[in-house]
XYZ file of C-alpha atoms in Angstrom:
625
model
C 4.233 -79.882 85.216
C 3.377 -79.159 81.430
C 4.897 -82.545 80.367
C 2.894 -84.498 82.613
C -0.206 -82.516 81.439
C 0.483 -83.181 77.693
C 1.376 -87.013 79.034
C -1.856 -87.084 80.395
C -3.955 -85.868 77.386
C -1.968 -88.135 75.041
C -3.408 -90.946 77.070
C -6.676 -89.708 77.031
C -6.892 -89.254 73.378
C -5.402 -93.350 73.257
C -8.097 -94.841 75.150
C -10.950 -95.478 73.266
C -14.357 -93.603 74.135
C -16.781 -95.700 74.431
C -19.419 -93.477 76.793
C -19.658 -91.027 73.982
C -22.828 -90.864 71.735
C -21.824 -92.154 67.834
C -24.162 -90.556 65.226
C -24.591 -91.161 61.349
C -26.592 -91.265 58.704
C -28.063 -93.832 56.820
C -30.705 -93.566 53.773
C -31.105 -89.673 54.789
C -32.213 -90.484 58.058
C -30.038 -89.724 61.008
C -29.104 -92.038 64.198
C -27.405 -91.109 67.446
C -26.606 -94.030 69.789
C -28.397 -93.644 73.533
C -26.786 -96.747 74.751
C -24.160 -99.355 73.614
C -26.990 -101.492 71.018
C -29.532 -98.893 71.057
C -30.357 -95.950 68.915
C -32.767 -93.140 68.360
C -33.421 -91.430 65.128
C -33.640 -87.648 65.401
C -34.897 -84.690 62.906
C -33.949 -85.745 59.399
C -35.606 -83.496 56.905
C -34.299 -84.901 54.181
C -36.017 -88.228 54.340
C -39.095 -88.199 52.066
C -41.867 -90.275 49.998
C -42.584 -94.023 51.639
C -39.998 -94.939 54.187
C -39.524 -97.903 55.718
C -37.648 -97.477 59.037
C -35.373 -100.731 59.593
C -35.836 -103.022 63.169
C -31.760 -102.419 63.597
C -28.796 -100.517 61.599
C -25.255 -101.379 61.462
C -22.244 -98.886 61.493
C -18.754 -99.230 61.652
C -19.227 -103.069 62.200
C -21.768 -102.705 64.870
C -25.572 -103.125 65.450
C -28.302 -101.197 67.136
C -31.744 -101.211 67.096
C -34.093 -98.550 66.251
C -36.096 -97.941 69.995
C -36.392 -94.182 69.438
C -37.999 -91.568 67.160
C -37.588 -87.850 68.300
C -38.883 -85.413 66.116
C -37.809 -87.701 63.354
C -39.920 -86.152 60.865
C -41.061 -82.802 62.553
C -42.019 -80.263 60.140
C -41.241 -82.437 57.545
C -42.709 -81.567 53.750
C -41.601 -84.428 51.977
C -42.534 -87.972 53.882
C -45.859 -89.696 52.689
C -45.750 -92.893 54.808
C -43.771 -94.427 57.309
C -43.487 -98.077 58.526
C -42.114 -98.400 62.224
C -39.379 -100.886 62.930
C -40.627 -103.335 65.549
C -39.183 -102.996 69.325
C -39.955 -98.925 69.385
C -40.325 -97.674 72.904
C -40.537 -93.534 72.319
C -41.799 -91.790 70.137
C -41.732 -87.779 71.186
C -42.977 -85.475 68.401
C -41.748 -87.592 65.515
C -44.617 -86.769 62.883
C -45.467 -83.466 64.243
C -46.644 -81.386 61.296
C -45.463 -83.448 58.961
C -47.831 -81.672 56.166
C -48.229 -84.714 53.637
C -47.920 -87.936 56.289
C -51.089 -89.562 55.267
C -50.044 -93.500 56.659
C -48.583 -95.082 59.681
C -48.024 -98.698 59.516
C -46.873 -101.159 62.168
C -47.810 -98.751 64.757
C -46.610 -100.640 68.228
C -49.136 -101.666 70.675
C -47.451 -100.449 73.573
C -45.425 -97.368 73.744
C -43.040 -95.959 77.156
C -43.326 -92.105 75.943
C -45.395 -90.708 73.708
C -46.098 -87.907 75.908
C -45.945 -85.073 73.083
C -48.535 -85.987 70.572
C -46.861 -88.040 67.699
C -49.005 -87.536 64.913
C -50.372 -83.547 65.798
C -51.069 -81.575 62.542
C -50.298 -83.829 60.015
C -53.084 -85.623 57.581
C -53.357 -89.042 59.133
C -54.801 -87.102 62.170
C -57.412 -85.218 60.540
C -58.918 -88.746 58.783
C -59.110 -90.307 62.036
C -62.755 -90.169 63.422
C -64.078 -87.740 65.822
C -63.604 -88.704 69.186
C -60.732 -89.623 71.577
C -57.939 -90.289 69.000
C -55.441 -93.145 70.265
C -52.064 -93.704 68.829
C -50.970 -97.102 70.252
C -52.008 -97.222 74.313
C -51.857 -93.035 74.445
C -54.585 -91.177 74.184
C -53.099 -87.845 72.173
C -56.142 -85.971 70.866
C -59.864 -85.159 71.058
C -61.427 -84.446 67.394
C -65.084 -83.334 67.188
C -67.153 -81.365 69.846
C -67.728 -83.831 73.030
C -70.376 -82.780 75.521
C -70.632 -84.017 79.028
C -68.340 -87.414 80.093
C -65.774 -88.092 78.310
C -64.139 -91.488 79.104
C -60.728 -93.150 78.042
C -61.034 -96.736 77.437
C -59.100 -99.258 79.671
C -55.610 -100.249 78.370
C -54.576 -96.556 77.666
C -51.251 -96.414 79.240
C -50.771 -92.252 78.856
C -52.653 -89.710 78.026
C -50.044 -86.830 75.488
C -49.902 -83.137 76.302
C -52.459 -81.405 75.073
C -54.748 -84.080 74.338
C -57.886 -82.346 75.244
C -57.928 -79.017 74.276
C -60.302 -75.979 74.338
C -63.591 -78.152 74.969
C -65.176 -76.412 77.463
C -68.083 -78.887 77.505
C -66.265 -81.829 78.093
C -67.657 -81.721 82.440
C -66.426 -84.915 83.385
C -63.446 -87.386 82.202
C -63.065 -90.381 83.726
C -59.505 -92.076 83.361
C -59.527 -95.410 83.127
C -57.792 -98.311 85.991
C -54.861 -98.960 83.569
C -53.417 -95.026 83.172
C -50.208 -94.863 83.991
C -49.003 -91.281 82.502
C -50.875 -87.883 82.533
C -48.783 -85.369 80.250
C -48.164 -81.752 80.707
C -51.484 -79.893 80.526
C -53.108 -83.033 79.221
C -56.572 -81.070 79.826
C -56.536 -77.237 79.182
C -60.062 -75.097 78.993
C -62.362 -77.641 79.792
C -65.366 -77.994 81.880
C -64.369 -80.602 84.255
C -64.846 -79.751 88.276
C -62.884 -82.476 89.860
C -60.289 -84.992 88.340
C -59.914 -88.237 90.032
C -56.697 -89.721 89.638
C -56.643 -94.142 89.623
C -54.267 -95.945 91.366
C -51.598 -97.005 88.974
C -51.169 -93.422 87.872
C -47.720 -92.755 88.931
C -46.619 -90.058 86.754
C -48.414 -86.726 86.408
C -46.965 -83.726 84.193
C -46.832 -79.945 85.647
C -50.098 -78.359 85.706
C -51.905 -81.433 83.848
C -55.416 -79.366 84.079
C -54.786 -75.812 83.014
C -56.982 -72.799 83.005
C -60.222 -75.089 83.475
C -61.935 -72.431 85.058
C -64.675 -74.574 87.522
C -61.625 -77.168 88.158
C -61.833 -76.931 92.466
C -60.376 -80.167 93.335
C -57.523 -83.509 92.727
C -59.024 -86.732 94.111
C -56.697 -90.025 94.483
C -56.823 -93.254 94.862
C -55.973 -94.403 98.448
C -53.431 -97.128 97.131
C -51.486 -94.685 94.631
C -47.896 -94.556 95.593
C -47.142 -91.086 94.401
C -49.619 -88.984 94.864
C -52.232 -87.725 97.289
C -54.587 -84.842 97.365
C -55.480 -82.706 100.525
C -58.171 -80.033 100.302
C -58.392 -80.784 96.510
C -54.149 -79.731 96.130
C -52.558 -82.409 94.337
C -49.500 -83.351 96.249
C -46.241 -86.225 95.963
C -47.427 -89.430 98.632
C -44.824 -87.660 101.383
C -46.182 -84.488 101.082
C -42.805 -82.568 100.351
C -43.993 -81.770 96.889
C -46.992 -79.644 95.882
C -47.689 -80.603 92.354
C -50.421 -79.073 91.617
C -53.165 -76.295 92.705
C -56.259 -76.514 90.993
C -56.912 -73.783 88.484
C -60.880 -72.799 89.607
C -60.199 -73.472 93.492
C -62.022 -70.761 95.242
C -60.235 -68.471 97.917
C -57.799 -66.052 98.130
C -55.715 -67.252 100.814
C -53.681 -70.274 100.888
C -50.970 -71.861 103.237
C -48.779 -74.470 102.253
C -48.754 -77.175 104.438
C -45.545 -77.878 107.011
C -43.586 -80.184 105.502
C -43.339 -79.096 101.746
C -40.037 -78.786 100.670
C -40.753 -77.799 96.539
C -43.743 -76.597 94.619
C -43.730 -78.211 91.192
C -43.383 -75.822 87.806
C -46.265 -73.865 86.877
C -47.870 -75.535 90.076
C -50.300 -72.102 90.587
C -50.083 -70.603 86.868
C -53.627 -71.212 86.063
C -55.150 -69.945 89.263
C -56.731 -66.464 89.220
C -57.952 -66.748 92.747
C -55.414 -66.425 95.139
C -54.560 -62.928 96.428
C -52.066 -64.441 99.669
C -49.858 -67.121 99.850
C -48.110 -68.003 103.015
C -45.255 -70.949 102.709
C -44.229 -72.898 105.372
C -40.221 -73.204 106.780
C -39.235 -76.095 105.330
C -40.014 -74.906 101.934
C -36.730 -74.822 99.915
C -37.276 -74.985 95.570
C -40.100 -73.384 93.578
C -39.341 -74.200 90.262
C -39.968 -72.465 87.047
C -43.459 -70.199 86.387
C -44.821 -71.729 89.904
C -46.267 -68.612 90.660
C -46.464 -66.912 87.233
C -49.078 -64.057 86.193
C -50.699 -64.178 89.566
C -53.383 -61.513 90.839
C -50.903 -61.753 94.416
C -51.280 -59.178 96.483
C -48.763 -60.822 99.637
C -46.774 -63.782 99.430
C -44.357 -64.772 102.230
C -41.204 -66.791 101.862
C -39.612 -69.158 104.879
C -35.957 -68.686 105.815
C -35.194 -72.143 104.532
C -36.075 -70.987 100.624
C -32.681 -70.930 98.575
C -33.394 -72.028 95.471
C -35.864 -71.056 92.323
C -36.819 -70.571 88.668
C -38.396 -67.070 87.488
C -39.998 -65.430 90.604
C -43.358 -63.643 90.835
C -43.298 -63.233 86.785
C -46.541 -61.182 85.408
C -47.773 -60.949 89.473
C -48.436 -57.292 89.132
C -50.369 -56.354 91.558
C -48.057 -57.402 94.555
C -48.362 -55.385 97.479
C -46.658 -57.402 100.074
C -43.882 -59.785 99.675
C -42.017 -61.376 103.248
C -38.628 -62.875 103.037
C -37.224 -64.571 106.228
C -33.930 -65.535 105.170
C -31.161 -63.138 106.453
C -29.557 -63.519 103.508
C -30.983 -62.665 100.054
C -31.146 -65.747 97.592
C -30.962 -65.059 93.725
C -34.238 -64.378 92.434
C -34.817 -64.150 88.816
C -37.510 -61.395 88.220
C -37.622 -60.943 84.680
C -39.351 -57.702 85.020
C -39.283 -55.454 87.940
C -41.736 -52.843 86.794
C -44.187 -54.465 89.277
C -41.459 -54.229 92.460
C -41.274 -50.785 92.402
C -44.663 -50.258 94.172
C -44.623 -53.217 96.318
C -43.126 -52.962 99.924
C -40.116 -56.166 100.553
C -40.442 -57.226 104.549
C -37.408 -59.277 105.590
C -35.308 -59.406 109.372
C -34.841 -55.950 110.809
C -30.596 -57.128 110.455
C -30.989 -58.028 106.711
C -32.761 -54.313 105.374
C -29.270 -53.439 103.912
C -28.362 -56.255 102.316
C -31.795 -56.736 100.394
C -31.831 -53.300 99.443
C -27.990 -53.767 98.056
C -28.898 -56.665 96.362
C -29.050 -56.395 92.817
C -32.165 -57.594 92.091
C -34.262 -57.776 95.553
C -33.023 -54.340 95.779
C -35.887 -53.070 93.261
C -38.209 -53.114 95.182
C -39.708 -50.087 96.180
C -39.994 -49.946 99.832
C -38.389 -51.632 102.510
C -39.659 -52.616 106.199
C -38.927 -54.585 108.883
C -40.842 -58.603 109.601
C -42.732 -57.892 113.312
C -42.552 -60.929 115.225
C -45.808 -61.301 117.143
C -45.888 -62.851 120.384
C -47.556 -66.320 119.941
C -47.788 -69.272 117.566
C -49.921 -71.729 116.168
C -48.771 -75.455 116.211
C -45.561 -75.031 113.924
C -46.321 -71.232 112.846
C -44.676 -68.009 114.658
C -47.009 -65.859 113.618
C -45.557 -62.464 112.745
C -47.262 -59.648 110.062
C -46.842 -62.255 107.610
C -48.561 -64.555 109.288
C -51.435 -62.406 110.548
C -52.211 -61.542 107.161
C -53.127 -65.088 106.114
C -54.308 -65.667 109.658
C -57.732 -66.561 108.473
C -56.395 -69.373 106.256
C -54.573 -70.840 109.634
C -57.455 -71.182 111.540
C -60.245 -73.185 110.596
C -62.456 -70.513 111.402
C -62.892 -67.518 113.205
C -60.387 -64.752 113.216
C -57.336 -63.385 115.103
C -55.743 -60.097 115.707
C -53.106 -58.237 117.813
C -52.786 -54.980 119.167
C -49.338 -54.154 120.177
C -49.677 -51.187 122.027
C -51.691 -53.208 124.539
C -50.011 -56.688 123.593
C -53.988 -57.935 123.124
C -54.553 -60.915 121.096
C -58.063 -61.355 120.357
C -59.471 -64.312 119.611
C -62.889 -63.898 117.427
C -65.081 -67.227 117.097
C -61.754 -68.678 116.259
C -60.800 -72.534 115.750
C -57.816 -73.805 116.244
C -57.210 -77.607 115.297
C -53.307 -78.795 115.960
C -52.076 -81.963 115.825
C -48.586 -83.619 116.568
C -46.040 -86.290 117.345
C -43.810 -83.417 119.085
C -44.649 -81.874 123.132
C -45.610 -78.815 121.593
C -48.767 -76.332 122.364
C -51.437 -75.654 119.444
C -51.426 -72.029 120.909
C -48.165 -70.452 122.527
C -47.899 -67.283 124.194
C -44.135 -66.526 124.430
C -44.483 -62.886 125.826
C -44.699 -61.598 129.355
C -48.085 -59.541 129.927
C -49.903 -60.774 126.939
C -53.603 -60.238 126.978
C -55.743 -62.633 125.370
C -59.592 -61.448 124.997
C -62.136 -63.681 124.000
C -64.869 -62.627 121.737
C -68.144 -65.663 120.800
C -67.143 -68.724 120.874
C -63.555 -69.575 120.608
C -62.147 -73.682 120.222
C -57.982 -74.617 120.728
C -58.120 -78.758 120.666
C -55.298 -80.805 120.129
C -54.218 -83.856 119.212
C -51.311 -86.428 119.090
C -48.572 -85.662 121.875
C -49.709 -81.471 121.649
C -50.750 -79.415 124.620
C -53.253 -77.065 123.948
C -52.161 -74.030 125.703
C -49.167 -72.351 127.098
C -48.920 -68.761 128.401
C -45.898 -66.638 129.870
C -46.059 -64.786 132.899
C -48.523 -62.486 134.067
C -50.943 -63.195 131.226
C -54.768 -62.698 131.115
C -57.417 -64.153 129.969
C -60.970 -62.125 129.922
C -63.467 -60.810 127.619
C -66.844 -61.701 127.308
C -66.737 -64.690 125.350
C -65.720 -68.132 125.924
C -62.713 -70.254 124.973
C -63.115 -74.216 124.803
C -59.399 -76.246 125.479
C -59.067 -79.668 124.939
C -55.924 -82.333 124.310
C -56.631 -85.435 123.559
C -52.872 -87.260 125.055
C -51.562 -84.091 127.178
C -52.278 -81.078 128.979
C -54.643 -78.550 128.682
C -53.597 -75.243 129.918
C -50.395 -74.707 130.927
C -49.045 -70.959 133.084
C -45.791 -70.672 133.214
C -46.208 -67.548 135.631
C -48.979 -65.582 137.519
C -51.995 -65.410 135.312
C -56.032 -64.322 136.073
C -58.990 -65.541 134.508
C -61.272 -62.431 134.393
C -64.775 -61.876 133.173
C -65.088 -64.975 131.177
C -65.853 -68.690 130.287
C -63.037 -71.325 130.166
C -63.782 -75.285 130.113
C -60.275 -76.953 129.733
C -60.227 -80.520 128.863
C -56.306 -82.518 128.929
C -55.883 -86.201 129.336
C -53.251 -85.875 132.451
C -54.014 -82.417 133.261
C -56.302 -80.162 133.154
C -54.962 -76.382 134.361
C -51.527 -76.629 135.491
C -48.770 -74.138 136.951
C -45.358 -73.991 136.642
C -42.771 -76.170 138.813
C -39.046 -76.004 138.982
C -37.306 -78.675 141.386
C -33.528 -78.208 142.137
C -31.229 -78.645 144.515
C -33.024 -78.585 147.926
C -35.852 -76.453 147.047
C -38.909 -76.427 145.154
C -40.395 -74.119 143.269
C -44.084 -73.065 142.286
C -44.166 -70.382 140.110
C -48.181 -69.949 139.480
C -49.843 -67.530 140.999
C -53.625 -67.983 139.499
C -56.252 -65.311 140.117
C -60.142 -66.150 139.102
C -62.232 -63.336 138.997
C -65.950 -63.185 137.787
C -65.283 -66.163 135.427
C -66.926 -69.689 135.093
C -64.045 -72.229 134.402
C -64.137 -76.159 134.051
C -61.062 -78.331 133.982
C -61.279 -81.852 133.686
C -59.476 -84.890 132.687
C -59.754 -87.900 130.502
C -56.987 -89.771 131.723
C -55.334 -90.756 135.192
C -54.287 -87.068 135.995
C -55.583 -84.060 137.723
C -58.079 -81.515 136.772
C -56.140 -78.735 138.665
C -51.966 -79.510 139.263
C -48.779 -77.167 140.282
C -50.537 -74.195 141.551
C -48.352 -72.314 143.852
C -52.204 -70.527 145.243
C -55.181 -70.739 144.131
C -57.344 -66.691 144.753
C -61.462 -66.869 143.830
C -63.139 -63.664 143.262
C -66.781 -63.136 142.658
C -66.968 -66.587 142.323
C -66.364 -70.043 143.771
C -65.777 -74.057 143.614
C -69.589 -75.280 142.662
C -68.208 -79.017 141.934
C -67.772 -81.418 143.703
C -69.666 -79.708 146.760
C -67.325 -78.821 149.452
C -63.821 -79.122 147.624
C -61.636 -76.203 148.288
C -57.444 -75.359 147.366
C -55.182 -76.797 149.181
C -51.425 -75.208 149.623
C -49.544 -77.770 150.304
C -50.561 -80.171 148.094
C -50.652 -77.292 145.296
C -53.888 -78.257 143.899
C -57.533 -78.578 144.869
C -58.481 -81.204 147.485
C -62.413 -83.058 147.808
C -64.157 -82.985 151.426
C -62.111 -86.230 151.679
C -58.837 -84.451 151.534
C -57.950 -86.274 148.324
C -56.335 -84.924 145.305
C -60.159 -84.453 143.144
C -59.617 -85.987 139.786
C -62.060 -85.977 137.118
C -63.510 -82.529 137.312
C -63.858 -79.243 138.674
C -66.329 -76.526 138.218
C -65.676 -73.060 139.261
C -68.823 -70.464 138.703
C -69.719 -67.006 139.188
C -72.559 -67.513 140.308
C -72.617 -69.147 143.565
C -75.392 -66.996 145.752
C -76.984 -70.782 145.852
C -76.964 -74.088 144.036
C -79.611 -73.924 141.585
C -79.804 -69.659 141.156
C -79.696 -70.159 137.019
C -80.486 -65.976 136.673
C -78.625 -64.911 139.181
C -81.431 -63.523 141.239
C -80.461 -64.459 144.831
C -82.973 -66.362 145.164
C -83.735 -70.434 143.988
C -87.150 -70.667 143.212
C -89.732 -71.373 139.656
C -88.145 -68.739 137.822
C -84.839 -71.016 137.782
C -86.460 -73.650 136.322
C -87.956 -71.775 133.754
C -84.225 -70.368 133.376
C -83.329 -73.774 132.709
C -85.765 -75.533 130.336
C -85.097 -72.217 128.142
C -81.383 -73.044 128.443
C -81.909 -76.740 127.769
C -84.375 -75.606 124.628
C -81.661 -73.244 123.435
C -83.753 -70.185 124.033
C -81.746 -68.194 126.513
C -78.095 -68.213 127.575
C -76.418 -69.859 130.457
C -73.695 -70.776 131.532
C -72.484 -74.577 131.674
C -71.125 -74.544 135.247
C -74.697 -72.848 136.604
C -77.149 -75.301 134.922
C -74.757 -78.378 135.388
C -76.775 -79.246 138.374
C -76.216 -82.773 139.010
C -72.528 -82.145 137.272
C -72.452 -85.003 134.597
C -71.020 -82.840 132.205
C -74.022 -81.925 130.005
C -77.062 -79.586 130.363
C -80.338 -81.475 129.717
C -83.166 -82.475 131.015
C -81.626 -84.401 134.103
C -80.436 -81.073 135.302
């Protein structure tokens, strides 16, 4: 086995390498090949006085020409002026503080990277004029004291890292059409609120606007192919990266979008907002310093997060941090002072192996993740979840009481939209309570449904609740349920409120069992469908059918039936009060003081119920009523 071994390396050190780099040096000035004619000159302090680099070298019988300068002179103390070959395409750091550089010639009009400032700290910087200072199409520094707009000219191709710096007075910049490169912190301390980003910008360095303290908001062109912003979070085109969060957003919750997969380095750094942040599953790489020197109080991880750079660095004031994963990844925390007061929730199964990890075991408490009984569109919410709750909504709030499995739903809005047959709000418990408090919204879009609830759940309080799908159903009960107390108008494009069916083998199944007691409730439909469908019975306390006139629950048919005996489609109102048509206050009586009941309603100065002052049932309360 050894002899074919040494065989082997023999014949390895035979064949001629040809992928490997050659360097040398030439006229103190060193080279390093980057492909088979090409070459890039690196850090050569030796070179001094007035150089002229050469358009191509030759070495050991072959040529290459000079397309590269890295660092050439950096630091350097002894060059005066420099003549660029023609053909350069980089140039990354290659005069930086070179102290007696006082001349550039032949500087090329179009450069690939210059993304690090060429020229920073040397002489022929500090003669240019004050201003945006351009070295060929890059924009790499701002000299003077700008006020107000500042605006790059068109045919600047990149704008270097760093380029304008500590000018808080500098409000706007406006990039110009032909930008095609923002570096790494290109902006830092400036005034600027917004930053609109052009079309043919297609590469943007990690947290390009840093620690500009009113900076709320990334807008993008339409037609750029990388990048989009949503809520003022700069984002890749497919959404699976977050690239950036803007460094003066306000708020102190945020929740990642479904659908991001990595958040960019440094993508948060700047931001001294955000006390919560709730990612998605999905989520899988947050690279290096995303979430460095945070004021976090909670942050929650998904289970599908393996992979990141330095973790929660400088966030000392964590409180809260949720792990899903059942197994611990390997988190770099380069300091774990902070840990040791902060509680670590992960799976009930996984407490052991978190608290034997070497570095997740730090922390300084340990506790179980709750899994609540419901979710929003693609979110179980559990105590994670809850916590950021008011980020999830679009208003309103949410809360849970587990001893009496009560969700309470508190002016809250709930927008959900979707290719998938999912619900925007899903109760997955048996028993569940949901009270209603003001004036509560669920609509969805897309393929989604906009309720479902388990057996024997409830639905009271003294508020209202507002359903409505736009291409499904509205409410669906999988079991017995009651409607108590309060106001429900349900609105689905094929159905409106439907029960549960099963059909198998030679028997059919209804498995809803609804109860309406004291409650107003309208379900209609948009579509070709039925208001009511799949109710095993149909019970009507302290209140009754009010529209259309006459219909009533059929059976056998499962649903509710018109005078005709028909199926009624469109919709169905259902009121508590019913004494007579036309009682608006409830009085027992219809007489004046109902009218006067309802022109206050229709005026907005007194409180009705739809269903009662829907007279001539057209669906809205006005003056026709």
């Amino acid at each position: 086995m050894k002899k074919y071994l040494l065989l082997i390396l023999l014949a390895m050190l035979l064949v001629p390498q040809t992928g490997w780099a050659v360097s040398f040096t030439i006229d103190n000035l060193k080279y390093v090949s980057i492909s088979s004619d090409e070459v890039k000159i690196e850090q050569s302090p030796s070179a001094g006085g007035d150089i002229v680099i050469p358009n191509a070298v030759t070495y050991d019988g072959k040529t290459y020409k000079v397309t590269s300068m890295e660092r050439t002179f950096k630091d350097n103390v002894l060059v005066k002026s420099v003549k660029l070959p023609n053909g350069l395409k980089n140039m990354e750091y290659t005069f930086y503080n070179a102290s007696k550089l006082t001349s550039i010639r032949n500087i090329p009009a179009h450069l690939e990277d210059a993304v690090h400032c060429p020229i920073y700290g040397t002489p022929f910087l500090k003669n240019q004029p004050d201003g945006v200072v351009y070295f060929s199409d890059w924009a790499v520094y701002v000299k003077g004291k700008p006020k107000g707009t500042l605006t790059f000219k068109e045919g600047t191709y990149g704008i270097s890292t760093g380029t304008v710096d500590n000018h808080i007075n500098v409000t706007e910049v406006v990039l110009p059409q032909s930008l095609k490169v923002l570096g790494f912190e290109a902006f830092t301390t400036i005034g600027i609120t917004k930053l609109e980003i052009p079309a043919g910008c297609t590469t943007i360095g990690g947290n390009v606007a840093r620690e500009c303290p009113f900076f709320t908001e990334y807008i993008v062109a339409e037609s750029n192919p990388n990048y989009t912003a949503v809520d003022g979070v700069l984002y890749s085109k497919d959404m699976k990266t977050l690239e950036n969060y803007p460094s003066g957003k306000p708020g102190e919750i945020f929740v990642c979008p479904s659908g991001v997969e990595k958040v960019r380095t440094c993508a948060f750094l700047s931001n001294q907002r955000l006390k919560h942040i709730y990612f998605q599953e999905g989520l899988k790489d947050i690279e290096m310093n995303a979430l460095q020197d945070q004021p976090l109080e909670s942050v929650s991880f998904p289970s599908s997060f393996t992979k990141s750079g330095l973790l929660l660095y400088g966030c000392n004031k964590l409180k809260a941090v949720y792990c899903h994963a059942t197994t611990p990844l390997i988190g770099h925390f380069p300091s774990y002072e902070y840990l040791t007061e902060a509680t670590l929730y992960v799976p009930a199964e996984a407490i052991d192996a978190y608290k034997n990890d070497k570095d997740w075991g730090k922390f300084g408490h340990f506790a179980a993740i709750e899994n609540l009984p419901f979710s929003i569109g693609n979110i179980d919410v559990d105590n994670a979840a809850l916590n950021v709750i008011s980020a999830i909504l679009d208003g309103g709030n949410i809360t849970y009481d587990k001893d009496t499995k009560t969700i309470t739903l508190d002016n809250a809005v709930i927008n959900c939209s979707g290719s998938t047959n999912k619900y925007a709000f899903y109760v997955n418990s048996d028993g569940v309570k949901v009270n209603l408090v003001g004036d509560n919204t669920i609509s969805a879009s897309g393929a989604t449904s906009g309720m479902f609830l388990y057996d024997n759940a409830v639905i009271t309080g003294k508020g209202k609740l507002t359903v409505t799908s736009a291409h499904a159903k509205g409410v669906y009960f999988r079991g017995p349920a009651t409607i108590s107390g309060c106001t429900l108008d349900v609105t689905g494009y094929t159905r409106g409120i439907v029960g549960s069916y099963v059909d198998i083998p030679s028997k059919e199944i209804w498995g809803t069992d609804l109860t309406i007691d004291n409650a107003s409730v309208t379900t209609q439909v948009t579509g070709n469908g039925y208001p009511t469908y799949s109710l095993n019975s149909l019970t009507l306390k302290n209140c009754g059918i009010v529209y259309p006139a006459g219909a009533a629950f059929d059976a056998e048919k499962h649903q509710i039936i018109g005078t005709d005996g028909n199926e009624v489609t469109g919709k169905i109102v259902i009121s508590n009060s019913t004494a007579a048509t036309g009682d608006i206050n409830a009085d027992g009586q219809v007489n004046v003081t109902d009218v006067t009941a309802l022109i206050n309603r229709v005026l907005g100065t007194a409180s009705y119920s739809d269903a009662v002052c829907d007279l001539n049932g057209d669906g809205v309360v006005n003056v026709s009523d």
